[in-house]
Every structure is written in C-alpha cells, then in structure tokens.
C-alpha cells in the first residue's frame, strides 16, 4: 500500500506549495527584522538562529521544487494523481466513516461449492457497487458454466448492476441496504408496504406494526 503522504493530487500540491510560500515569507521576514534590529541597535541575531532560518528556507525551496516537478509530471501525463511508492495505487474513498485509502480494491469471486477463487480483478474504486456484473460474468466464464447464481453482500447492491446480470442470464441474490431512518423515528418504512398493481396503491403488510414512540417525560 502506498503511504498517504506520498500520494499527490493537484489540490494537495497546491495546498503544500501555498504552505511553503507562507513559511518562506515568515522566515525571510524574521531575517529582515534581524537586519532592522542590527541597523537600529547594533544587536546581531545569534548565529545559530540565523543559520537555522537560512537552512529552513533552503529546505523549503527544495521541497517546493520537488512538488513543482510532480505538478509538471501531472501536466505532461494528464494524471489526476501521482503515487510515489506504488505508481499504480490511487487514493480511494471508502465509506463516510472511514478515511480515504491509498491502494487497491481487489474483487474476488469464489466457487461456493469448492471454496476456490475463480476470478479476480484489481480496481481503484473504494466501493463495490459497480463490480457485481463484472465479477459475475468473469466467474461464469472461468467456470465454463451455462448458468450461475451470484451471491453478494449489500455493498454490491445497485439496480443497474443487478439488471445487467439478469440480462446476461445470471440470477442474483443481493440484500438491499436499509437507507431509510423512518423506523428509528417511529414511522413505517417502505419495507412495511406491498404494492398492489390492481389498485395502484401501497398496502400495509399484515403484521406490520409501528414502533412505539415517546417523547421525553412520557411513560408507558
């Protein structure tokens, strides 16, 4: 996995160059003030302090040159990201609760009967929802099967992907993620209703009950 510190986007480079410019201005300002103090009072800045400021400026200038060389590379190649440790790794968004990861997303399809990996694919997408049909088709081809049933977790649920599998003759079992917060708020959610095509209405499923909902201070 490529370290996050060695993965660069244009936005990240702009921010780093801006920070460097501000730091250089700060150190040069410190040297200018030392010159003013010397002219006014004859007091000389301690040599160690001056040496430190000069070294910092030189270091920052080298860093700026390095970042500009990466920026130039991106201009020449059209890359949106550059990873120095692993050139193929990319910064990927995963979930709102998890930070971005610089690396890969390895998709695998396993034969449920023999528990063997029959297909794999490396992607640079931090999510799985676009991979269902790709992996199902690859698995069917690898197994030389006429028909297969693809079973995946809810992270693979996407109507377009399920439709693509159905059109390819692959049956799919993927749970639909619960995105509604209605039940937590004491209301019925979509799963509590069934559509009646004859009347074009949604009917409450038998046995469904609204969760108890109380405000503060209320007692059962």
mmCIF file with all atom_site columns, C-alpha atoms in Angstrom:
data_model
loop_
_atom_site.group_PDB
_atom_site.id
_atom_site.type_symbol
_atom_site.label_atom_id
_atom_site.label_alt_id
_atom_site.label_comp_id
_atom_site.label_asym_id
_atom_site.label_entity_id
_atom_site.label_seq_id
_atom_site.pdbx_PDB_ins_code
_atom_site.Cartn_x
_atom_site.Cartn_y
_atom_site.Cartn_z
_atom_site.occupancy
_atom_site.B_iso_or_equiv
_atom_site.pdbx_formal_charge
_atom_site.auth_seq_id
_atom_site.auth_comp_id
_atom_site.auth_asym_id
_atom_site.auth_atom_id
_atom_site.pdbx_PDB_model_num
ATOM 1   C CA . UNK A 1 1   ? 0.000   0.000   0.000   1.00 0.00 ? 1   UNK A CA 1
ATOM 2   C CA . UNK A 1 2   ? 1.262   3.460   -0.905  1.00 0.00 ? 2   UNK A CA 1
ATOM 3   C CA . UNK A 1 3   ? 1.659   5.849   2.042   1.00 0.00 ? 3   UNK A CA 1
ATOM 4   C CA . UNK A 1 4   ? -0.873  8.695   2.037   1.00 0.00 ? 4   UNK A CA 1
ATOM 5   C CA . UNK A 1 5   ? 1.969   11.183  2.436   1.00 0.00 ? 5   UNK A CA 1
ATOM 6   C CA . UNK A 1 6   ? 3.400   10.017  -0.893  1.00 0.00 ? 6   UNK A CA 1
ATOM 7   C CA . UNK A 1 7   ? 0.173   10.301  -2.847  1.00 0.00 ? 7   UNK A CA 1
ATOM 8   C CA . UNK A 1 8   ? -0.478  13.636  -4.531  1.00 0.00 ? 8   UNK A CA 1
ATOM 9   C CA . UNK A 1 9   ? -3.411  15.286  -6.242  1.00 0.00 ? 9   UNK A CA 1
ATOM 10  C CA . UNK A 1 10  ? -3.424  18.740  -7.800  1.00 0.00 ? 10  UNK A CA 1
ATOM 11  C CA . UNK A 1 11  ? -5.319  20.117  -4.838  1.00 0.00 ? 11  UNK A CA 1
ATOM 12  C CA . UNK A 1 12  ? -2.854  18.615  -2.382  1.00 0.00 ? 12  UNK A CA 1
ATOM 13  C CA . UNK A 1 13  ? 0.096   20.025  -4.329  1.00 0.00 ? 13  UNK A CA 1
ATOM 14  C CA . UNK A 1 14  ? -1.451  23.496  -4.447  1.00 0.00 ? 14  UNK A CA 1
ATOM 15  C CA . UNK A 1 15  ? -2.003  23.422  -0.698  1.00 0.00 ? 15  UNK A CA 1
ATOM 16  C CA . UNK A 1 16  ? 1.543   22.273  0.030   1.00 0.00 ? 16  UNK A CA 1
ATOM 17  C CA . UNK A 1 17  ? 3.068   24.912  -2.256  1.00 0.00 ? 17  UNK A CA 1
ATOM 18  C CA . UNK A 1 18  ? 0.911   27.578  -0.640  1.00 0.00 ? 18  UNK A CA 1
ATOM 19  C CA . UNK A 1 19  ? 2.015   26.462  2.837   1.00 0.00 ? 19  UNK A CA 1
ATOM 20  C CA . UNK A 1 20  ? 5.660   26.521  1.740   1.00 0.00 ? 20  UNK A CA 1
ATOM 21  C CA . UNK A 1 21  ? 5.340   30.029  0.305   1.00 0.00 ? 21  UNK A CA 1
ATOM 22  C CA . UNK A 1 22  ? 3.884   31.273  3.585   1.00 0.00 ? 22  UNK A CA 1
ATOM 23  C CA . UNK A 1 23  ? 6.635   29.575  5.596   1.00 0.00 ? 23  UNK A CA 1
ATOM 24  C CA . UNK A 1 24  ? 9.374   31.059  3.402   1.00 0.00 ? 24  UNK A CA 1
ATOM 25  C CA . UNK A 1 25  ? 7.859   34.530  3.789   1.00 0.00 ? 25  UNK A CA 1
ATOM 26  C CA . UNK A 1 26  ? 7.813   34.017  7.559   1.00 0.00 ? 26  UNK A CA 1
ATOM 27  C CA . UNK A 1 27  ? 11.488  33.010  7.772   1.00 0.00 ? 27  UNK A CA 1
ATOM 28  C CA . UNK A 1 28  ? 12.625  35.755  5.389   1.00 0.00 ? 28  UNK A CA 1
ATOM 29  C CA . UNK A 1 29  ? 10.638  38.234  7.458   1.00 0.00 ? 29  UNK A CA 1
ATOM 30  C CA . UNK A 1 30  ? 12.491  37.038  10.537  1.00 0.00 ? 30  UNK A CA 1
ATOM 31  C CA . UNK A 1 31  ? 15.823  37.698  8.804   1.00 0.00 ? 31  UNK A CA 1
ATOM 32  C CA . UNK A 1 32  ? 14.653  41.136  7.641   1.00 0.00 ? 32  UNK A CA 1
ATOM 33  C CA . UNK A 1 33  ? 13.653  42.068  11.180  1.00 0.00 ? 33  UNK A CA 1
ATOM 34  C CA . UNK A 1 34  ? 17.067  40.937  12.397  1.00 0.00 ? 34  UNK A CA 1
ATOM 35  C CA . UNK A 1 35  ? 18.686  43.305  9.875   1.00 0.00 ? 35  UNK A CA 1
ATOM 36  C CA . UNK A 1 36  ? 16.489  46.171  11.092  1.00 0.00 ? 36  UNK A CA 1
ATOM 37  C CA . UNK A 1 37  ? 17.406  45.475  14.712  1.00 0.00 ? 37  UNK A CA 1
ATOM 38  C CA . UNK A 1 38  ? 21.096  45.436  13.787  1.00 0.00 ? 38  UNK A CA 1
ATOM 39  C CA . UNK A 1 39  ? 20.818  48.773  11.962  1.00 0.00 ? 39  UNK A CA 1
ATOM 40  C CA . UNK A 1 40  ? 18.953  50.380  14.854  1.00 0.00 ? 40  UNK A CA 1
ATOM 41  C CA . UNK A 1 41  ? 20.730  48.905  17.869  1.00 0.00 ? 41  UNK A CA 1
ATOM 42  C CA . UNK A 1 42  ? 23.802  47.106  16.592  1.00 0.00 ? 42  UNK A CA 1
ATOM 43  C CA . UNK A 1 43  ? 22.490  43.860  18.080  1.00 0.00 ? 43  UNK A CA 1
ATOM 44  C CA . UNK A 1 44  ? 23.311  40.853  15.932  1.00 0.00 ? 44  UNK A CA 1
ATOM 45  C CA . UNK A 1 45  ? 20.975  37.867  15.623  1.00 0.00 ? 45  UNK A CA 1
ATOM 46  C CA . UNK A 1 46  ? 22.521  34.802  17.263  1.00 0.00 ? 46  UNK A CA 1
ATOM 47  C CA . UNK A 1 47  ? 24.443  32.832  14.671  1.00 0.00 ? 47  UNK A CA 1
ATOM 48  C CA . UNK A 1 48  ? 22.642  29.576  15.458  1.00 0.00 ? 48  UNK A CA 1
ATOM 49  C CA . UNK A 1 49  ? 19.256  31.229  14.983  1.00 0.00 ? 49  UNK A CA 1
ATOM 50  C CA . UNK A 1 50  ? 20.298  32.793  11.680  1.00 0.00 ? 50  UNK A CA 1
ATOM 51  C CA . UNK A 1 51  ? 21.734  29.505  10.453  1.00 0.00 ? 51  UNK A CA 1
ATOM 52  C CA . UNK A 1 52  ? 18.518  27.742  11.386  1.00 0.00 ? 52  UNK A CA 1
ATOM 53  C CA . UNK A 1 53  ? 16.381  30.247  9.465   1.00 0.00 ? 53  UNK A CA 1
ATOM 54  C CA . UNK A 1 54  ? 18.600  30.008  6.366   1.00 0.00 ? 54  UNK A CA 1
ATOM 55  C CA . UNK A 1 55  ? 18.556  26.193  6.466   1.00 0.00 ? 55  UNK A CA 1
ATOM 56  C CA . UNK A 1 56  ? 14.768  26.216  6.769   1.00 0.00 ? 56  UNK A CA 1
ATOM 57  C CA . UNK A 1 57  ? 14.438  28.474  3.727   1.00 0.00 ? 57  UNK A CA 1
ATOM 58  C CA . UNK A 1 58  ? 16.770  26.278  1.670   1.00 0.00 ? 58  UNK A CA 1
ATOM 59  C CA . UNK A 1 59  ? 14.901  23.135  2.709   1.00 0.00 ? 59  UNK A CA 1
ATOM 60  C CA . UNK A 1 60  ? 11.534  24.672  1.848   1.00 0.00 ? 60  UNK A CA 1
ATOM 61  C CA . UNK A 1 61  ? 12.806  25.808  -1.551  1.00 0.00 ? 61  UNK A CA 1
ATOM 62  C CA . UNK A 1 62  ? 13.945  22.248  -2.311  1.00 0.00 ? 62  UNK A CA 1
ATOM 63  C CA . UNK A 1 63  ? 10.558  20.894  -1.238  1.00 0.00 ? 63  UNK A CA 1
ATOM 64  C CA . UNK A 1 64  ? 8.786   23.425  -3.453  1.00 0.00 ? 64  UNK A CA 1
ATOM 65  C CA . UNK A 1 65  ? 10.954  22.394  -6.403  1.00 0.00 ? 65  UNK A CA 1
ATOM 66  C CA . UNK A 1 66  ? 10.079  18.735  -5.751  1.00 0.00 ? 66  UNK A CA 1
ATOM 67  C CA . UNK A 1 67  ? 6.354   19.453  -5.640  1.00 0.00 ? 67  UNK A CA 1
ATOM 68  C CA . UNK A 1 68  ? 6.562   21.527  -8.822  1.00 0.00 ? 68  UNK A CA 1
ATOM 69  C CA . UNK A 1 69  ? 8.311   18.641  -10.586 1.00 0.00 ? 69  UNK A CA 1
ATOM 70  C CA . UNK A 1 70  ? 5.398   16.377  -9.604  1.00 0.00 ? 70  UNK A CA 1
ATOM 71  C CA . UNK A 1 71  ? 2.970   19.029  -10.833 1.00 0.00 ? 71  UNK A CA 1
ATOM 72  C CA . UNK A 1 72  ? 4.870   19.206  -14.137 1.00 0.00 ? 72  UNK A CA 1
ATOM 73  C CA . UNK A 1 73  ? 4.684   15.428  -14.462 1.00 0.00 ? 73  UNK A CA 1
ATOM 74  C CA . UNK A 1 74  ? 0.916   15.572  -13.988 1.00 0.00 ? 74  UNK A CA 1
ATOM 75  C CA . UNK A 1 75  ? 0.669   18.267  -16.667 1.00 0.00 ? 75  UNK A CA 1
ATOM 76  C CA . UNK A 1 76  ? 2.675   16.148  -19.105 1.00 0.00 ? 76  UNK A CA 1
ATOM 77  C CA . UNK A 1 77  ? 0.916   12.832  -18.461 1.00 0.00 ? 77  UNK A CA 1
ATOM 78  C CA . UNK A 1 78  ? -2.589  14.064  -17.672 1.00 0.00 ? 78  UNK A CA 1
ATOM 79  C CA . UNK A 1 79  ? -2.622  12.060  -14.435 1.00 0.00 ? 79  UNK A CA 1
ATOM 80  C CA . UNK A 1 80  ? -5.069  13.171  -11.765 1.00 0.00 ? 80  UNK A CA 1
ATOM 81  C CA . UNK A 1 81  ? -2.984  11.546  -9.025  1.00 0.00 ? 81  UNK A CA 1
ATOM 82  C CA . UNK A 1 82  ? 0.642   10.563  -8.531  1.00 0.00 ? 82  UNK A CA 1
ATOM 83  C CA . UNK A 1 83  ? 1.744   7.890   -6.057  1.00 0.00 ? 83  UNK A CA 1
ATOM 84  C CA . UNK A 1 84  ? 5.483   7.745   -5.491  1.00 0.00 ? 84  UNK A CA 1
ATOM 85  C CA . UNK A 1 85  ? 5.841   4.405   -3.677  1.00 0.00 ? 85  UNK A CA 1
ATOM 86  C CA . UNK A 1 86  ? 3.447   2.471   -5.893  1.00 0.00 ? 86  UNK A CA 1
ATOM 87  C CA . UNK A 1 87  ? 2.696   4.292   -9.163  1.00 0.00 ? 87  UNK A CA 1
ATOM 88  C CA . UNK A 1 88  ? -0.495  2.293   -9.752  1.00 0.00 ? 88  UNK A CA 1
ATOM 89  C CA . UNK A 1 89  ? -2.036  2.939   -6.322  1.00 0.00 ? 89  UNK A CA 1
ATOM 90  C CA . UNK A 1 90  ? -4.743  5.574   -6.038  1.00 0.00 ? 90  UNK A CA 1
ATOM 91  C CA . UNK A 1 91  ? -6.477  7.436   -3.242  1.00 0.00 ? 91  UNK A CA 1
ATOM 92  C CA . UNK A 1 92  ? -9.913  5.857   -2.894  1.00 0.00 ? 92  UNK A CA 1
ATOM 93  C CA . UNK A 1 93  ? -12.979 6.978   -0.997  1.00 0.00 ? 93  UNK A CA 1
ATOM 94  C CA . UNK A 1 94  ? -14.389 4.117   1.055   1.00 0.00 ? 94  UNK A CA 1
ATOM 95  C CA . UNK A 1 95  ? -17.254 4.983   3.404   1.00 0.00 ? 95  UNK A CA 1
ATOM 96  C CA . UNK A 1 96  ? -18.231 8.194   5.222   1.00 0.00 ? 96  UNK A CA 1
ATOM 97  C CA . UNK A 1 97  ? -16.978 6.662   8.467   1.00 0.00 ? 97  UNK A CA 1
ATOM 98  C CA . UNK A 1 98  ? -13.599 5.674   7.089   1.00 0.00 ? 98  UNK A CA 1
ATOM 99  C CA . UNK A 1 99  ? -10.787 7.872   5.740   1.00 0.00 ? 99  UNK A CA 1
ATOM 100 C CA . UNK A 1 100 ? -9.526  7.654   2.192   1.00 0.00 ? 100 UNK A CA 1
ATOM 101 C CA . UNK A 1 101 ? -7.172  4.774   1.485   1.00 0.00 ? 101 UNK A CA 1
ATOM 102 C CA . UNK A 1 102 ? -4.281  4.834   -0.977  1.00 0.00 ? 102 UNK A CA 1
ATOM 103 C CA . UNK A 1 103 ? -4.124  1.399   -2.541  1.00 0.00 ? 103 UNK A CA 1
ATOM 104 C CA . UNK A 1 104 ? -6.340  -1.012  -4.461  1.00 0.00 ? 104 UNK A CA 1
ATOM 105 C CA . UNK A 1 105 ? -9.683  -2.735  -4.167  1.00 0.00 ? 105 UNK A CA 1
ATOM 106 C CA . UNK A 1 106 ? -9.300  -6.419  -5.016  1.00 0.00 ? 106 UNK A CA 1
ATOM 107 C CA . UNK A 1 107 ? -12.502 -8.093  -6.175  1.00 0.00 ? 107 UNK A CA 1
ATOM 108 C CA . UNK A 1 108 ? -12.744 -11.879 -5.978  1.00 0.00 ? 108 UNK A CA 1
ATOM 109 C CA . UNK A 1 109 ? -15.378 -14.410 -6.991  1.00 0.00 ? 109 UNK A CA 1
ATOM 110 C CA . UNK A 1 110 ? -15.419 -17.722 -5.124  1.00 0.00 ? 110 UNK A CA 1
ATOM 111 C CA . UNK A 1 111 ? -16.986 -21.008 -6.184  1.00 0.00 ? 111 UNK A CA 1
ATOM 112 C CA . UNK A 1 112 ? -19.338 -21.720 -3.273  1.00 0.00 ? 112 UNK A CA 1
ATOM 113 C CA . UNK A 1 113 ? -19.104 -25.494 -3.729  1.00 0.00 ? 113 UNK A CA 1
ATOM 114 C CA . UNK A 1 114 ? -15.328 -25.871 -3.851  1.00 0.00 ? 114 UNK A CA 1
ATOM 115 C CA . UNK A 1 115 ? -14.410 -22.670 -1.985  1.00 0.00 ? 115 UNK A CA 1
ATOM 116 C CA . UNK A 1 116 ? -11.888 -21.725 -4.657  1.00 0.00 ? 116 UNK A CA 1
ATOM 117 C CA . UNK A 1 117 ? -11.270 -18.297 -6.157  1.00 0.00 ? 117 UNK A CA 1
ATOM 118 C CA . UNK A 1 118 ? -12.340 -18.497 -9.783  1.00 0.00 ? 118 UNK A CA 1
ATOM 119 C CA . UNK A 1 119 ? -11.949 -14.853 -10.803 1.00 0.00 ? 119 UNK A CA 1
ATOM 120 C CA . UNK A 1 120 ? -10.313 -11.720 -9.501  1.00 0.00 ? 120 UNK A CA 1
ATOM 121 C CA . UNK A 1 121 ? -9.920  -8.118  -10.560 1.00 0.00 ? 121 UNK A CA 1
ATOM 122 C CA . UNK A 1 122 ? -7.946  -5.201  -9.131  1.00 0.00 ? 122 UNK A CA 1
ATOM 123 C CA . UNK A 1 123 ? -9.718  -1.836  -9.207  1.00 0.00 ? 123 UNK A CA 1
ATOM 124 C CA . UNK A 1 124 ? -9.034  1.655   -7.904  1.00 0.00 ? 124 UNK A CA 1
ATOM 125 C CA . UNK A 1 125 ? -12.595 2.244   -6.701  1.00 0.00 ? 125 UNK A CA 1
ATOM 126 C CA . UNK A 1 126 ? -13.124 2.240   -2.959  1.00 0.00 ? 126 UNK A CA 1
ATOM 127 C CA . UNK A 1 127 ? -16.634 0.817   -3.270  1.00 0.00 ? 127 UNK A CA 1
ATOM 128 C CA . UNK A 1 128 ? -18.055 -2.455  -4.624  1.00 0.00 ? 128 UNK A CA 1
ATOM 129 C CA . UNK A 1 129 ? -21.392 -1.406  -6.098  1.00 0.00 ? 129 UNK A CA 1
ATOM 130 C CA . UNK A 1 130 ? -20.107 -1.222  -9.704  1.00 0.00 ? 130 UNK A CA 1
ATOM 131 C CA . UNK A 1 131 ? -18.404 -4.625  -9.636  1.00 0.00 ? 131 UNK A CA 1
ATOM 132 C CA . UNK A 1 132 ? -21.292 -7.103  -9.435  1.00 0.00 ? 132 UNK A CA 1
ATOM 133 C CA . UNK A 1 133 ? -21.896 -7.789  -13.128 1.00 0.00 ? 133 UNK A CA 1
ATOM 134 C CA . UNK A 1 134 ? -18.186 -7.639  -13.973 1.00 0.00 ? 134 UNK A CA 1
ATOM 135 C CA . UNK A 1 135 ? -17.292 -10.306 -11.419 1.00 0.00 ? 135 UNK A CA 1
ATOM 136 C CA . UNK A 1 136 ? -20.362 -12.452 -12.078 1.00 0.00 ? 136 UNK A CA 1
ATOM 137 C CA . UNK A 1 137 ? -19.606 -12.592 -15.805 1.00 0.00 ? 137 UNK A CA 1
ATOM 138 C CA . UNK A 1 138 ? -15.923 -13.306 -15.140 1.00 0.00 ? 138 UNK A CA 1
ATOM 139 C CA . UNK A 1 139 ? -16.841 -16.117 -12.747 1.00 0.00 ? 139 UNK A CA 1
ATOM 140 C CA . UNK A 1 140 ? -19.250 -17.723 -15.201 1.00 0.00 ? 140 UNK A CA 1
ATOM 141 C CA . UNK A 1 141 ? -16.643 -17.614 -17.944 1.00 0.00 ? 141 UNK A CA 1
ATOM 142 C CA . UNK A 1 142 ? -13.923 -19.047 -15.694 1.00 0.00 ? 142 UNK A CA 1
ATOM 143 C CA . UNK A 1 143 ? -16.195 -21.869 -14.552 1.00 0.00 ? 143 UNK A CA 1
ATOM 144 C CA . UNK A 1 144 ? -17.384 -22.557 -18.110 1.00 0.00 ? 144 UNK A CA 1
ATOM 145 C CA . UNK A 1 145 ? -20.922 -22.724 -16.747 1.00 0.00 ? 145 UNK A CA 1
ATOM 146 C CA . UNK A 1 146 ? -24.128 -22.003 -18.609 1.00 0.00 ? 146 UNK A CA 1
ATOM 147 C CA . UNK A 1 147 ? -25.875 -20.667 -15.535 1.00 0.00 ? 147 UNK A CA 1
ATOM 148 C CA . UNK A 1 148 ? -24.690 -19.450 -12.153 1.00 0.00 ? 148 UNK A CA 1
ATOM 149 C CA . UNK A 1 149 ? -26.207 -17.704 -9.179  1.00 0.00 ? 149 UNK A CA 1
ATOM 150 C CA . UNK A 1 150 ? -24.269 -14.708 -7.898  1.00 0.00 ? 150 UNK A CA 1
ATOM 151 C CA . UNK A 1 151 ? -24.487 -14.081 -4.156  1.00 0.00 ? 151 UNK A CA 1
ATOM 152 C CA . UNK A 1 152 ? -23.026 -10.880 -2.739  1.00 0.00 ? 152 UNK A CA 1
ATOM 153 C CA . UNK A 1 153 ? -23.365 -8.633  0.300   1.00 0.00 ? 153 UNK A CA 1
ATOM 154 C CA . UNK A 1 154 ? -25.353 -5.399  0.367   1.00 0.00 ? 154 UNK A CA 1
ATOM 155 C CA . UNK A 1 155 ? -22.310 -3.354  -0.636  1.00 0.00 ? 155 UNK A CA 1
ATOM 156 C CA . UNK A 1 156 ? -22.852 -4.677  -4.166  1.00 0.00 ? 156 UNK A CA 1
ATOM 157 C CA . UNK A 1 157 ? -26.478 -3.595  -4.396  1.00 0.00 ? 157 UNK A CA 1
ATOM 158 C CA . UNK A 1 158 ? -27.062 -1.393  -7.428  1.00 0.00 ? 158 UNK A CA 1
ATOM 159 C CA . UNK A 1 159 ? -30.108 -1.711  -9.645  1.00 0.00 ? 159 UNK A CA 1
ATOM 160 C CA . UNK A 1 160 ? -28.158 -1.188  -12.874 1.00 0.00 ? 160 UNK A CA 1
ATOM 161 C CA . UNK A 1 161 ? -25.708 -3.944  -11.950 1.00 0.00 ? 161 UNK A CA 1
ATOM 162 C CA . UNK A 1 162 ? -28.478 -6.355  -10.985 1.00 0.00 ? 162 UNK A CA 1
ATOM 163 C CA . UNK A 1 163 ? -30.253 -5.636  -14.272 1.00 0.00 ? 163 UNK A CA 1
ATOM 164 C CA . UNK A 1 164 ? -27.028 -6.260  -16.218 1.00 0.00 ? 164 UNK A CA 1
ATOM 165 C CA . UNK A 1 165 ? -26.713 -9.658  -14.534 1.00 0.00 ? 165 UNK A CA 1
ATOM 166 C CA . UNK A 1 166 ? -30.333 -10.542 -15.240 1.00 0.00 ? 166 UNK A CA 1
ATOM 167 C CA . UNK A 1 167 ? -29.934 -9.574  -18.894 1.00 0.00 ? 167 UNK A CA 1
ATOM 168 C CA . UNK A 1 168 ? -26.858 -11.810 -19.074 1.00 0.00 ? 168 UNK A CA 1
ATOM 169 C CA . UNK A 1 169 ? -28.848 -14.731 -17.665 1.00 0.00 ? 169 UNK A CA 1
ATOM 170 C CA . UNK A 1 170 ? -27.255 -14.642 -14.215 1.00 0.00 ? 170 UNK A CA 1
ATOM 171 C CA . UNK A 1 171 ? -29.560 -14.787 -11.205 1.00 0.00 ? 171 UNK A CA 1
ATOM 172 C CA . UNK A 1 172 ? -28.541 -12.551 -8.333  1.00 0.00 ? 172 UNK A CA 1
ATOM 173 C CA . UNK A 1 173 ? -29.035 -12.637 -4.575  1.00 0.00 ? 173 UNK A CA 1
ATOM 174 C CA . UNK A 1 174 ? -28.042 -9.314  -3.009  1.00 0.00 ? 174 UNK A CA 1
ATOM 175 C CA . UNK A 1 175 ? -29.688 -7.818  0.083   1.00 0.00 ? 175 UNK A CA 1
ATOM 176 C CA . UNK A 1 176 ? -30.925 -4.277  -0.303  1.00 0.00 ? 176 UNK A CA 1
ATOM 177 C CA . UNK A 1 177 ? -29.339 -1.859  2.154   1.00 0.00 ? 177 UNK A CA 1
ATOM 178 C CA . UNK A 1 178 ? -31.669 -0.080  4.538   1.00 0.00 ? 178 UNK A CA 1
ATOM 179 C CA . UNK A 1 179 ? -31.273 3.617   3.849   1.00 0.00 ? 179 UNK A CA 1
ATOM 180 C CA . UNK A 1 180 ? -34.467 4.892   5.437   1.00 0.00 ? 180 UNK A CA 1
ATOM 181 C CA . UNK A 1 181 ? -34.447 6.152   9.009   1.00 0.00 ? 181 UNK A CA 1
ATOM 182 C CA . UNK A 1 182 ? -38.241 6.122   9.251   1.00 0.00 ? 182 UNK A CA 1
ATOM 183 C CA . UNK A 1 183 ? -38.471 3.130   11.599  1.00 0.00 ? 183 UNK A CA 1
ATOM 184 C CA . UNK A 1 184 ? -35.987 4.667   14.012  1.00 0.00 ? 184 UNK A CA 1
ATOM 185 C CA . UNK A 1 185 ? -38.214 7.734   14.069  1.00 0.00 ? 185 UNK A CA 1
ATOM 186 C CA . UNK A 1 186 ? -41.297 5.695   14.907  1.00 0.00 ? 186 UNK A CA 1
ATOM 187 C CA . UNK A 1 187 ? -42.809 5.550   11.416  1.00 0.00 ? 187 UNK A CA 1
ATOM 188 C CA . UNK A 1 188 ? -43.460 2.801   8.889   1.00 0.00 ? 188 UNK A CA 1
ATOM 189 C CA . UNK A 1 189 ? -40.809 2.460   6.221   1.00 0.00 ? 189 UNK A CA 1
ATOM 190 C CA . UNK A 1 190 ? -41.026 1.193   2.641   1.00 0.00 ? 190 UNK A CA 1
ATOM 191 C CA . UNK A 1 191 ? -40.392 -2.432  3.651   1.00 0.00 ? 191 UNK A CA 1
ATOM 192 C CA . UNK A 1 192 ? -43.684 -2.442  5.599   1.00 0.00 ? 192 UNK A CA 1
ATOM 193 C CA . UNK A 1 193 ? -45.728 -1.957  2.423   1.00 0.00 ? 193 UNK A CA 1
ATOM 194 C CA . UNK A 1 194 ? -46.537 -4.085  -0.622  1.00 0.00 ? 194 UNK A CA 1
ATOM 195 C CA . UNK A 1 195 ? -47.545 -2.648  -3.976  1.00 0.00 ? 195 UNK A CA 1
ATOM 196 C CA . UNK A 1 196 ? -50.956 -3.658  -5.337  1.00 0.00 ? 196 UNK A CA 1
ATOM 197 C CA . UNK A 1 197 ? -50.929 -3.262  -9.119  1.00 0.00 ? 197 UNK A CA 1
ATOM 198 C CA . UNK A 1 198 ? -54.724 -3.668  -9.412  1.00 0.00 ? 198 UNK A CA 1
ATOM 199 C CA . UNK A 1 199 ? -55.467 -0.644  -7.280  1.00 0.00 ? 199 UNK A CA 1
ATOM 200 C CA . UNK A 1 200 ? -52.137 1.096   -7.867  1.00 0.00 ? 200 UNK A CA 1
ATOM 201 C CA . UNK A 1 201 ? -51.705 1.530   -4.128  1.00 0.00 ? 201 UNK A CA 1
ATOM 202 C CA . UNK A 1 202 ? -49.247 0.551   -1.419  1.00 0.00 ? 202 UNK A CA 1
ATOM 203 C CA . UNK A 1 203 ? -50.802 -1.741  1.194   1.00 0.00 ? 203 UNK A CA 1
ATOM 204 C CA . UNK A 1 204 ? -49.531 -2.195  4.715   1.00 0.00 ? 204 UNK A CA 1
ATOM 205 C CA . UNK A 1 205 ? -48.170 -5.728  5.080   1.00 0.00 ? 205 UNK A CA 1
ATOM 206 C CA . UNK A 1 206 ? -50.155 -7.860  7.518   1.00 0.00 ? 206 UNK A CA 1
ATOM 207 C CA . UNK A 1 207 ? -48.489 -7.986  10.897  1.00 0.00 ? 207 UNK A CA 1
ATOM 208 C CA . UNK A 1 208 ? -46.516 -4.795  10.436  1.00 0.00 ? 208 UNK A CA 1
ATOM 209 C CA . UNK A 1 209 ? -46.697 -2.574  13.471  1.00 0.00 ? 209 UNK A CA 1
ATOM 210 C CA . UNK A 1 210 ? -45.499 0.929   14.060  1.00 0.00 ? 210 UNK A CA 1
ATOM 211 C CA . UNK A 1 211 ? -42.689 1.069   16.647  1.00 0.00 ? 211 UNK A CA 1
ATOM 212 C CA . UNK A 1 212 ? -43.568 2.679   19.962  1.00 0.00 ? 212 UNK A CA 1
ATOM 213 C CA . UNK A 1 213 ? -42.532 6.289   20.014  1.00 0.00 ? 213 UNK A CA 1
ATOM 214 C CA . UNK A 1 214 ? -42.489 8.517   23.059  1.00 0.00 ? 214 UNK A CA 1
ATOM 215 C CA . UNK A 1 215 ? -41.216 11.934  23.837  1.00 0.00 ? 215 UNK A CA 1
ATOM 216 C CA . UNK A 1 216 ? -39.218 12.762  26.922  1.00 0.00 ? 216 UNK A CA 1
ATOM 217 C CA . UNK A 1 217 ? -41.319 12.612  30.060  1.00 0.00 ? 217 UNK A CA 1
ATOM 218 C CA . UNK A 1 218 ? -43.905 10.181  28.659  1.00 0.00 ? 218 UNK A CA 1
ATOM 219 C CA . UNK A 1 219 ? -44.400 6.850   30.391  1.00 0.00 ? 219 UNK A CA 1
ATOM 220 C CA . UNK A 1 220 ? -45.633 3.543   29.041  1.00 0.00 ? 220 UNK A CA 1
#
